[in-house]
Short mmCIF file of C-alpha atoms in Angstrom, two decimals:
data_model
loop_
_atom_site.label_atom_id
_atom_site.label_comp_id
_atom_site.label_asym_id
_atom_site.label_seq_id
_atom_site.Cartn_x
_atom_site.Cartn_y
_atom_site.Cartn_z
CA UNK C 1 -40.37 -108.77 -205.74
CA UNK C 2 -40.00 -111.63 -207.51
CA UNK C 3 -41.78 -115.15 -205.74
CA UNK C 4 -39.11 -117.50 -206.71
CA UNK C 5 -36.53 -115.23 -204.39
CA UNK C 6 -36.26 -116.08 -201.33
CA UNK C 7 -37.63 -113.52 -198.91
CA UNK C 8 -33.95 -112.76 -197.50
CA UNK C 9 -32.78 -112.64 -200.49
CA UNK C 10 -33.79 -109.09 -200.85
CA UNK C 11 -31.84 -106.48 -198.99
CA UNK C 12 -32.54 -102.94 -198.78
CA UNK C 13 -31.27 -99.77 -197.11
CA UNK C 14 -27.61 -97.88 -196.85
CA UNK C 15 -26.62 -100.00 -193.75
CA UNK C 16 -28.32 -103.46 -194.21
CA UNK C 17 -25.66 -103.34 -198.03
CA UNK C 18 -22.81 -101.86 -196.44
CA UNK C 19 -22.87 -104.75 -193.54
CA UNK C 20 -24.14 -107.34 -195.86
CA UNK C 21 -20.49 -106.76 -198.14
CA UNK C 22 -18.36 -105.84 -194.14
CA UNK C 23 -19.76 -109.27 -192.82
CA UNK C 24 -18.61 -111.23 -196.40
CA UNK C 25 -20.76 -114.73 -195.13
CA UNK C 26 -22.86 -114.72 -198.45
CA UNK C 27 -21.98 -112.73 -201.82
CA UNK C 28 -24.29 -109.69 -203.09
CA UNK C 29 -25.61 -110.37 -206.39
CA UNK C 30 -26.85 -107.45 -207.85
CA UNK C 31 -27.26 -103.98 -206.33
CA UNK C 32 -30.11 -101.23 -208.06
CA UNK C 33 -29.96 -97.47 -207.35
CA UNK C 34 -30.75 -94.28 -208.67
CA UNK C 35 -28.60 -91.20 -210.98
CA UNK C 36 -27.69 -89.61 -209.00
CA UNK C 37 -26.85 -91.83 -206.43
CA UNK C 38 -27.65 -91.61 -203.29
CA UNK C 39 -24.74 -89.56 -200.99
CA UNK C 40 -23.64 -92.92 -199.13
CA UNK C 41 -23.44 -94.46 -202.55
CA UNK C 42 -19.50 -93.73 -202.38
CA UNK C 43 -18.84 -95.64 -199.09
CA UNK C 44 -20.76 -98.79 -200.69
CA UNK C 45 -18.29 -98.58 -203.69
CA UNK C 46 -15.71 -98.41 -201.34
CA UNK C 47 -16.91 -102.11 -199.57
CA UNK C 48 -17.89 -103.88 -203.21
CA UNK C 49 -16.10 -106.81 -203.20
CA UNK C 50 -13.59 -108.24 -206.17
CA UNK C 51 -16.43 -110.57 -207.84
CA UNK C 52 -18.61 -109.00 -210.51
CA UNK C 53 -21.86 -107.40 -209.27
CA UNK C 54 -24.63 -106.34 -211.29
CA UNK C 55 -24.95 -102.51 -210.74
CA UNK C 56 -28.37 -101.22 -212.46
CA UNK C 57 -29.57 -97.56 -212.09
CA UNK C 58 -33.18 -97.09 -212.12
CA UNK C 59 -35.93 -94.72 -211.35
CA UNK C 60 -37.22 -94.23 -207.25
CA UNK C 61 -40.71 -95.27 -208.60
CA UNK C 62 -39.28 -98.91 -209.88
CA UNK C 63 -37.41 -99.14 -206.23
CA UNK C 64 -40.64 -98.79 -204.54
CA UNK C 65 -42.26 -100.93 -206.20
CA UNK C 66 -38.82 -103.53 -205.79
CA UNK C 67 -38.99 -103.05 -202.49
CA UNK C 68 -42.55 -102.58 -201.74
CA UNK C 69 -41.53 -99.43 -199.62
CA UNK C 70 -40.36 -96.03 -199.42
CA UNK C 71 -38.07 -96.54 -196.90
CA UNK C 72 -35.01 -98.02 -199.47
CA UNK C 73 -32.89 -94.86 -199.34
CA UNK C 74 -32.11 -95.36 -202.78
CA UNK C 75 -30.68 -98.84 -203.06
CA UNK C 76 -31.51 -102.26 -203.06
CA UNK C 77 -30.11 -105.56 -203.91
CA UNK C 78 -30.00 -109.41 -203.85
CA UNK C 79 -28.22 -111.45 -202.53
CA UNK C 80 -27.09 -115.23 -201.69
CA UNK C 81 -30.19 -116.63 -199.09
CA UNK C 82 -29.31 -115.52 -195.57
CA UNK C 83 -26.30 -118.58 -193.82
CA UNK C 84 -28.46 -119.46 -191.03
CA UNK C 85 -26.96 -121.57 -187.99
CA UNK C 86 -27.78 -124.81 -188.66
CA UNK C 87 -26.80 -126.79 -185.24
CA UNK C 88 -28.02 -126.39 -181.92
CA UNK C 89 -26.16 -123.70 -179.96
CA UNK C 90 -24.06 -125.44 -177.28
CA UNK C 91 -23.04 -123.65 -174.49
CA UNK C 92 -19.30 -123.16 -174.88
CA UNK C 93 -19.24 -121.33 -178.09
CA UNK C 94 -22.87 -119.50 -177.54
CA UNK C 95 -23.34 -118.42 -173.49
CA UNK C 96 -25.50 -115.97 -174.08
CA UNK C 97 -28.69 -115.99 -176.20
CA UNK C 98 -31.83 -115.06 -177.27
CA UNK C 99 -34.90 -116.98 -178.40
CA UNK C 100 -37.46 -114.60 -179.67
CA UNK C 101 -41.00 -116.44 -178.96
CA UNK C 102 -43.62 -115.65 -181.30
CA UNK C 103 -42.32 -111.93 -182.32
CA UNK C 104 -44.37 -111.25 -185.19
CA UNK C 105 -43.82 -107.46 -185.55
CA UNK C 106 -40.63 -107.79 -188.46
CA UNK C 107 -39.37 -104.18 -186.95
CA UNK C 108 -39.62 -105.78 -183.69
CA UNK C 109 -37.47 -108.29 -184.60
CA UNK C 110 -34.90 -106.56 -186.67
CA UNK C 111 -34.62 -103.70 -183.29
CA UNK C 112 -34.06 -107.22 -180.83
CA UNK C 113 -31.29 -108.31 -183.33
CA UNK C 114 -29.69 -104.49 -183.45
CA UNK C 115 -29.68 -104.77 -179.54
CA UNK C 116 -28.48 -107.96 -179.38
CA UNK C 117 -25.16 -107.23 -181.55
CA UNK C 118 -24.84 -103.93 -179.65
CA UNK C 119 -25.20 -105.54 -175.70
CA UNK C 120 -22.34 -109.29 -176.98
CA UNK C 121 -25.03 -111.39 -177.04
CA UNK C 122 -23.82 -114.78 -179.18
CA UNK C 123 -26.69 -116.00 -180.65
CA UNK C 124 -30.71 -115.72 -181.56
CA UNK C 125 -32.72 -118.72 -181.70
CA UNK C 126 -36.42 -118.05 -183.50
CA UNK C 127 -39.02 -120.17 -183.97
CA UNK C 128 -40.41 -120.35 -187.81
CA UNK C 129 -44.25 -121.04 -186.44
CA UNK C 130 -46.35 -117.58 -185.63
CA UNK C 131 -42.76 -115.50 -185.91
CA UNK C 132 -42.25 -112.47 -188.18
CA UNK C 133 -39.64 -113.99 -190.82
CA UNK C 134 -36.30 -112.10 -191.06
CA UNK C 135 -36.60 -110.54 -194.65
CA UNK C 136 -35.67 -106.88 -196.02
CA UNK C 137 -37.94 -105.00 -193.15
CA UNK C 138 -36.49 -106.77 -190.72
CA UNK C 139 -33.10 -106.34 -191.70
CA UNK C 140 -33.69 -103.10 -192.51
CA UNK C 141 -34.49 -102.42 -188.48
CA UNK C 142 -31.64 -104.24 -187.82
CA UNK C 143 -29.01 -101.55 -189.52
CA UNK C 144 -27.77 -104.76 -191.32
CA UNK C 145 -26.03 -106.05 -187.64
CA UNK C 146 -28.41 -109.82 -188.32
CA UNK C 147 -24.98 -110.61 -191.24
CA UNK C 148 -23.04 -110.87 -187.63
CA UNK C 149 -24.79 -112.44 -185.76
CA UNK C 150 -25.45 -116.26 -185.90
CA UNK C 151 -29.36 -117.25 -186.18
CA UNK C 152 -30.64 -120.65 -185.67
CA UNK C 153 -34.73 -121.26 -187.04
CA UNK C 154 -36.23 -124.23 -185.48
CA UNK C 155 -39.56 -125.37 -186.24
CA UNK C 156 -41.42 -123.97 -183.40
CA UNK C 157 -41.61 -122.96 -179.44
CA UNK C 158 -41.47 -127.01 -178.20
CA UNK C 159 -37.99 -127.54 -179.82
CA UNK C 160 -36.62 -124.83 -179.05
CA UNK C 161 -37.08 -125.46 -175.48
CA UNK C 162 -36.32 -128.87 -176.01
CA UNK C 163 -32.68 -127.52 -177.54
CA UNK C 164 -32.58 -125.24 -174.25
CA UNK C 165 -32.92 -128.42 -172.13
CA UNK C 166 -30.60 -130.25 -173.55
CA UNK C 167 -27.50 -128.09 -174.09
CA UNK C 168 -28.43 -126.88 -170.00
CA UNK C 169 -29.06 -123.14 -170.80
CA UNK C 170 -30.15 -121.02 -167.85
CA UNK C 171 -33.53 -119.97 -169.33
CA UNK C 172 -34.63 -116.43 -167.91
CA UNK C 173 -38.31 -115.29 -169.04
CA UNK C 174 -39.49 -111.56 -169.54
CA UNK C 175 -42.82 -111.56 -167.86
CA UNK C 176 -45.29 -109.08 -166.08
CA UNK C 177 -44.69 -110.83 -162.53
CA UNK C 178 -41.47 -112.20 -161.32
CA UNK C 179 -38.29 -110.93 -159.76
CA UNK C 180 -37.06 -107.53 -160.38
CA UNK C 181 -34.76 -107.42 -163.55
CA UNK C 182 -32.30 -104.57 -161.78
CA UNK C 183 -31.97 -106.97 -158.78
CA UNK C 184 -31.21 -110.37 -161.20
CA UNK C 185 -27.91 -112.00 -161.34
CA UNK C 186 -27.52 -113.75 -164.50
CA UNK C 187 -26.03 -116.74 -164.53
CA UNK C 188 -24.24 -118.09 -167.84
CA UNK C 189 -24.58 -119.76 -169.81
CA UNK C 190 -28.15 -118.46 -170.41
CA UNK C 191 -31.42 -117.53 -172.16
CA UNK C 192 -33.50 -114.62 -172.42
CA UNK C 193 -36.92 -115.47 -173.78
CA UNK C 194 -38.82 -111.99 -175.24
CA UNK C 195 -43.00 -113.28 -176.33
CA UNK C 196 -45.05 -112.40 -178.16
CA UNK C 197 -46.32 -108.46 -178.32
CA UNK C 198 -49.75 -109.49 -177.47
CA UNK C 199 -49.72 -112.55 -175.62
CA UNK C 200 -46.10 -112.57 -174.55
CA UNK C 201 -43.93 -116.10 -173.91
CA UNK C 202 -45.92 -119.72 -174.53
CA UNK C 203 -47.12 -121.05 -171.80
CA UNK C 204 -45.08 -123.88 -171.50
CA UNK C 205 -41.90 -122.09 -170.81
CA UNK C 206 -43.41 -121.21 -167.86
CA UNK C 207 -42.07 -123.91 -165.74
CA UNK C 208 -38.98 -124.14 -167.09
CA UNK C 209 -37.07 -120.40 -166.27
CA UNK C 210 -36.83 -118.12 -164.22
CA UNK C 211 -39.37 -115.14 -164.25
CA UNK C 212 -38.36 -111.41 -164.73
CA UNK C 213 -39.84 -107.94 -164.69
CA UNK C 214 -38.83 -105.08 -165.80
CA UNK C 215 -40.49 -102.29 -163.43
CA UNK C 216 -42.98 -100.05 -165.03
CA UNK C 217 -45.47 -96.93 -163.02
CA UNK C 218 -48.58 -99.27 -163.84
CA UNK C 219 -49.23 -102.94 -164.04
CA UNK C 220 -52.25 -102.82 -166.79
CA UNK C 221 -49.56 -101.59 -169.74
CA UNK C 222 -46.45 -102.37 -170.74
CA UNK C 223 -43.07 -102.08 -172.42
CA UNK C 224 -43.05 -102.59 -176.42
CA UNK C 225 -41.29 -105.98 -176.85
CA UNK C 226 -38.30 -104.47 -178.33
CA UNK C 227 -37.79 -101.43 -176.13
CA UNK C 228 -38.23 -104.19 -172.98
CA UNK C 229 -35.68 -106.74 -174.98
CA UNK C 230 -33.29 -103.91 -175.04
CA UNK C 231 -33.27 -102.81 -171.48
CA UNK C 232 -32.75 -106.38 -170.41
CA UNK C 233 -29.72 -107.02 -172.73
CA UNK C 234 -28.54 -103.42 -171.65
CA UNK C 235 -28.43 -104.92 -168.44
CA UNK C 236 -27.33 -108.36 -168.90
CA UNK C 237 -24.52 -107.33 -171.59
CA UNK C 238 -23.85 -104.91 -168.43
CA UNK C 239 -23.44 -107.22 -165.40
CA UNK C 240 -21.58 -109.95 -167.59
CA UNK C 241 -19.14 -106.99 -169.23
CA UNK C 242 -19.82 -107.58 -172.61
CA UNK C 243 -20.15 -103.54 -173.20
#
């Protein structure tokens, strides 16, 4: 890929185009693919928007190396730099969200954001420091769902909970000991904090939230930060009716 791109720029897979041109916040650029074209190919054409777009066909081998993966499924493009939220969520508007702490794994991150869309929740906050940064991979995981949702970068794990404070979110915090998830009532406007995979949520959220567990058969292992971000939205998307 080219350096002077911007990292989420690139955009790669059948699902992360077709959501990218369905979600119309920032305009695709260019779009490469193979002859023949991929079988989907046809429902892209039929979301291509009225502006020009550069349409080049090239060979598998040059979209590897584009991508810098396999996993394209035949077509790639570029487009505008992600629209990220740029003001603090306030309550109102956003009542329930995410802030991903330190998720460094970028499938991991683009699963949490396919969850998130799928469960209502209104917004991800992530941290720039020691996170995974949301580029092609990620949005790749994410089936293209992070175009709808709005995503707020702060500078690291301080402000964010400084934002948290302020705007009077209910902050709830997936961790190995506290109060059985099943048995939680979640009160809105709210939080969920997912950590890190290896470490899990910085230390000095701690104090400020209220602990949850999701059950597991042993307390030395435990649930893959995206599988355990998805239960917990399952459930809180659940109790609050969102699905």
């Amino acid at each position: 890929m080219n350096k002077n791109i911007s990292l989420d720029a690139l955009v790669f897979g059948i699902h992360p185009i077709i959501e990218l041109l369905k979600a119309k916040k920032r305009k695709l650029l260019a779009l490469y693919t193979t002859k023949p074209t991929p079988k989907e190919w046809k429902t892209i054409e039929s979301y291509l928007p009225p502006y020009p777009i550069a349409i080049q066909y090239v060979s598998r081998d040059v979209l590897h190396r584009m991508a810098g993966t396999n996993d394209h499924q035949g077509v790639i493009g570029y487009a505008q730099p992600f629209p990220y939220y740029t003001k603090p969520f306030d309550t109102q508007k956003f009542p329930f969200i995410v802030f991903l702490d330190a998720i460094q794994d970028p499938r991991n991150l683009g699963a949490i954001i396919r969850s998130m869309y799928c469960t209502g929740a209104s917004g991800l906050l992530l941290a720039k420091k020691n996170s995974a940064p949301l580029g092609a991979v990620a949005l790749k995981a994410a089936a293209g769902l992070a175009e709808h949702l709005p995503i707020r970068i702060v500078a690291s794990a301080q402000e964010a909970l400084q934002e948290l404070k302020a705007a009077k979110y209910t902050i709830y915090l997936a961790l190995l000991q506290g109060q059985d998830a099943r048995a939680c009532t979640f009160t809105q406007p709210m939080c969920m904090i997912i950590g890190n995979e290896a470490t899990g949520i910085s230390k000095e959220f701690h104090k400020s939230g209220i602990a949850i567990t999701l059950p597991q058969i042993r307390t030395d292992i435990a649930y893959n930060a995206s599988v355990a971000a998805g239960i917990l939205l399952f459930l809180i998307g659940s109790q609050h009716k969102k699905i």
